[in-house]
Amino acid sequence: MSQKATNLRINAERLWETIMETAQIGATAKGGVRRLTLSDLDRRVRDWFVDACKKAGCSITVDDMGNIFARRAGKNPNLAPIAVGSHLDTQPSGGKFDGIIGVLSGLELLRTLNEAGIETEAPIEVIDWTNEEGSRFAPAMLASGVFAGKFSREYAYARADRDGKSFGEELERIGYRGEAPCGAHPLSAFFELHIEQGPILEAEGKVIGVVTDVQGMRWYEVTVEGEDCHAGTTPMPMRKDALLASARMITAINAVGRRHAPHAVTTVGLIEAQPNSRNVIPGKTFFTIDIRHPHDAVLATMEDEITRELEAIAAACGVSLALERVWNSPPVPFAKECVDAVREAARDLGLPSREIISGAGHDAAYVAAVAPTAMIFVPCERGISHNELEKAEPEHVAAGADVLLRAVLATDARLAEGVRA
Ligand code: GLV
Ligand code: MN
Ligand code: MN
């Protein structure tokens, strides 16, 4: 790396102001952001991002999954770009940082390179991946999954939200169904900066998480059917109460997570009961299950246990059960050269760091299947995330962006050496 590149730092104040500016798009009363994927607010933040990247001199490509690629040209157009990025969609009660710092630190990186007049060997791209959250359209990381060949475009377009609107229609409606075929887009490397979304870095006083792996995760959809009946006239032993059966199932799912401590986690985060009337015994429920663990074999055991226990509860409660696995994202190890680039960047910048496995899903997990990839974590207060109160310190976000910049420039120097060799 040149001396100029070695001394280069991002503009921390400008990055923070940019994060606060986009946080206005979908701002919530408690200081968070509600910007569901492919909503009008998602369109607004995308328009903002495209405009900002154009002002930074980038060319823009949108693929047919709505992924946005903002490219700053390099000296060597034959090299595939080094990419950075994350997502601008949020949870229904999301924060200002999840995903967002990964995209906006990419924009800041471009602005920093422009100001310093640094020409990289490879092009640099900043990517906004569509539907990382998976809250509106399951599964999560849908568009990076198509990019990596894990899902077909047709499968993605057919995903429907709880109101029955499809991903394909909504993508078209907001005007972000691009021409470029998703996936036909080689990358030399991909780096994603993200808040940790957990408490480890803060507890240990570390500023940088050098992410080595992403744990495995599986999602399920469950429908339980009993019988609607009068709440005042149906004796307790004669009821087929789908909600009561579901409550028992939720307790059993929680117990499976606890049984496989300390690494397993199990969550039921969405439940709908029908007819949802206070004096009707609920005849039908729909709920979701999210299970995670760093090892696939343990996930398989957890899945078997959940299946067996839910079947037994359904039989005991006289209700029927339909349990469908809708997503399986296996554990992902990141590429050694990219993890090393992150570790060395943190060390060179004198930032306290530790290796960490991601408990959350990230687009980087799918991109890793098609390009050398790694992630950088920075702390967030009390590990609180997927919450309007999500909070990160400006100096930690800036430190993460500096590590990102340095990892990208070191990767570029390595590619340049490869070209010369
Ligand atoms: C993505 O936000 C996840 O569920 O980990
Ligand atoms: Mn995220
Ligand atoms: Mn998230």
PDB file of N, CA, C and O in Angstrom, residues 226-230 233-241 281 317-319:
ATOM      1  N   GLY A 226     -57.494 -26.346  14.836  1.00  0.00           N
ATOM      2  CA  GLY A 226     -58.403 -27.012  15.763  1.00  0.00           C
ATOM      3  C   GLY A 226     -59.816 -26.714  15.315  1.00  0.00           C
ATOM      4  O   GLY A 226     -60.164 -26.954  14.166  1.00  0.00           O
ATOM      5  N   GLU A 227     -60.616 -26.114  16.195  1.00  0.00           N
ATOM      6  CA  GLU A 227     -61.990 -25.799  15.807  1.00  0.00           C
ATOM      7  C   GLU A 227     -62.432 -24.528  16.517  1.00  0.00           C
ATOM      8  O   GLU A 227     -62.339 -24.441  17.747  1.00  0.00           O
ATOM      9  N   ASP A 228     -62.966 -23.552  15.741  1.00  0.00           N
ATOM     10  CA  ASP A 228     -63.567 -22.363  16.369  1.00  0.00           C
ATOM     11  C   ASP A 228     -64.767 -22.852  17.178  1.00  0.00           C
ATOM     12  O   ASP A 228     -65.554 -23.668  16.687  1.00  0.00           O
ATOM     13  N   CYS A 229     -64.933 -22.325  18.376  1.00  0.00           N
ATOM     14  CA  CYS A 229     -66.114 -22.717  19.137  1.00  0.00           C
ATOM     15  C   CYS A 229     -66.435 -21.660  20.183  1.00  0.00           C
ATOM     16  O   CYS A 229     -65.590 -20.817  20.506  1.00  0.00           O
ATOM     17  N   HIS A 230     -67.610 -21.714  20.716  1.00  0.00           N
ATOM     18  CA  HIS A 230     -68.097 -20.708  21.653  1.00  0.00           C
ATOM     19  C   HIS A 230     -67.327 -20.776  22.975  1.00  0.00           C
ATOM     20  O   HIS A 230     -67.213 -21.828  23.586  1.00  0.00           O
ATOM     21  N   THR A 233     -69.667 -21.819  26.127  1.00  0.00           N
ATOM     22  CA  THR A 233     -70.488 -23.039  26.187  1.00  0.00           C
ATOM     23  C   THR A 233     -69.690 -24.321  26.017  1.00  0.00           C
ATOM     24  O   THR A 233     -70.228 -25.405  26.228  1.00  0.00           O
ATOM     25  N   THR A 234     -68.435 -24.221  25.596  1.00  0.00           N
ATOM     26  CA  THR A 234     -67.673 -25.437  25.285  1.00  0.00           C
ATOM     27  C   THR A 234     -66.860 -25.865  26.508  1.00  0.00           C
ATOM     28  O   THR A 234     -65.954 -25.128  26.915  1.00  0.00           O
ATOM     29  N   PRO A 235     -67.180 -26.993  27.113  1.00  0.00           N
ATOM     30  CA  PRO A 235     -66.448 -27.430  28.318  1.00  0.00           C
ATOM     31  C   PRO A 235     -64.958 -27.566  28.016  1.00  0.00           C
ATOM     32  O   PRO A 235     -64.579 -27.920  26.896  1.00  0.00           O
ATOM     33  N   MET A 236     -64.132 -27.314  28.997  1.00  0.00           N
ATOM     34  CA  MET A 236     -62.683 -27.315  28.802  1.00  0.00           C
ATOM     35  C   MET A 236     -62.172 -28.610  28.150  1.00  0.00           C
ATOM     36  O   MET A 236     -61.359 -28.549  27.225  1.00  0.00           O
ATOM     37  N   PRO A 237     -62.614 -29.807  28.588  1.00  0.00           N
ATOM     38  CA  PRO A 237     -62.036 -31.020  27.988  1.00  0.00           C
ATOM     39  C   PRO A 237     -62.455 -31.227  26.528  1.00  0.00           C
ATOM     40  O   PRO A 237     -61.872 -32.040  25.832  1.00  0.00           O
ATOM     41  N   MET A 238     -63.480 -30.480  26.045  1.00  0.00           N
ATOM     42  CA  MET A 238     -63.994 -30.752  24.698  1.00  0.00           C
ATOM     43  C   MET A 238     -63.468 -29.753  23.651  1.00  0.00           C
ATOM     44  O   MET A 238     -63.905 -29.759  22.516  1.00  0.00           O
ATOM     45  N   ARG A 239     -62.526 -28.926  24.045  1.00  0.00           N
ATOM     46  CA  ARG A 239     -62.045 -27.887  23.126  1.00  0.00           C
ATOM     47  C   ARG A 239     -60.911 -28.387  22.211  1.00  0.00           C
ATOM     48  O   ARG A 239     -60.123 -29.233  22.631  1.00  0.00           O
ATOM     49  N   LYS A 240     -60.842 -27.790  20.999  1.00  0.00           N
ATOM     50  CA  LYS A 240     -59.686 -28.005  20.107  1.00  0.00           C
ATOM     51  C   LYS A 240     -59.088 -26.620  19.878  1.00  0.00           C
ATOM     52  O   LYS A 240     -59.328 -25.980  18.857  1.00  0.00           O
ATOM     53  N   ASP A 241     -58.349 -26.178  20.894  1.00  0.00           N
ATOM     54  CA  ASP A 241     -57.877 -24.792  20.944  1.00  0.00           C
ATOM     55  C   ASP A 241     -56.489 -24.686  20.285  1.00  0.00           C
ATOM     56  O   ASP A 241     -55.475 -25.088  20.866  1.00  0.00           O
ATOM     57  N   ILE A 281     -63.119 -19.658  20.885  1.00  0.00           N
ATOM     58  CA  ILE A 281     -61.924 -20.513  21.048  1.00  0.00           C
ATOM     59  C   ILE A 281     -61.201 -20.499  19.701  1.00  0.00           C
ATOM     60  O   ILE A 281     -61.812 -20.792  18.667  1.00  0.00           O
ATOM     61  N   CYS A 317     -53.501 -32.284  22.078  1.00  0.00           N
ATOM     62  CA  CYS A 317     -54.484 -31.186  22.091  1.00  0.00           C
ATOM     63  C   CYS A 317     -55.602 -31.400  21.066  1.00  0.00           C
ATOM     64  O   CYS A 317     -56.485 -30.539  20.926  1.00  0.00           O
ATOM     65  N   GLY A 318     -55.548 -32.484  20.310  1.00  0.00           N
ATOM     66  CA  GLY A 318     -56.596 -32.766  19.320  1.00  0.00           C
ATOM     67  C   GLY A 318     -56.616 -31.770  18.163  1.00  0.00           C
ATOM     68  O   GLY A 318     -57.680 -31.429  17.635  1.00  0.00           O
ATOM     69  N   VAL A 319     -55.452 -31.282  17.776  1.00  0.00           N
ATOM     70  CA  VAL A 319     -55.375 -30.339  16.648  1.00  0.00           C
ATOM     71  C   VAL A 319     -54.454 -30.916  15.578  1.00  0.00           C
ATOM     72  O   VAL A 319     -53.668 -31.828  15.849  1.00  0.00           O
TER      73      VAL A 319
END
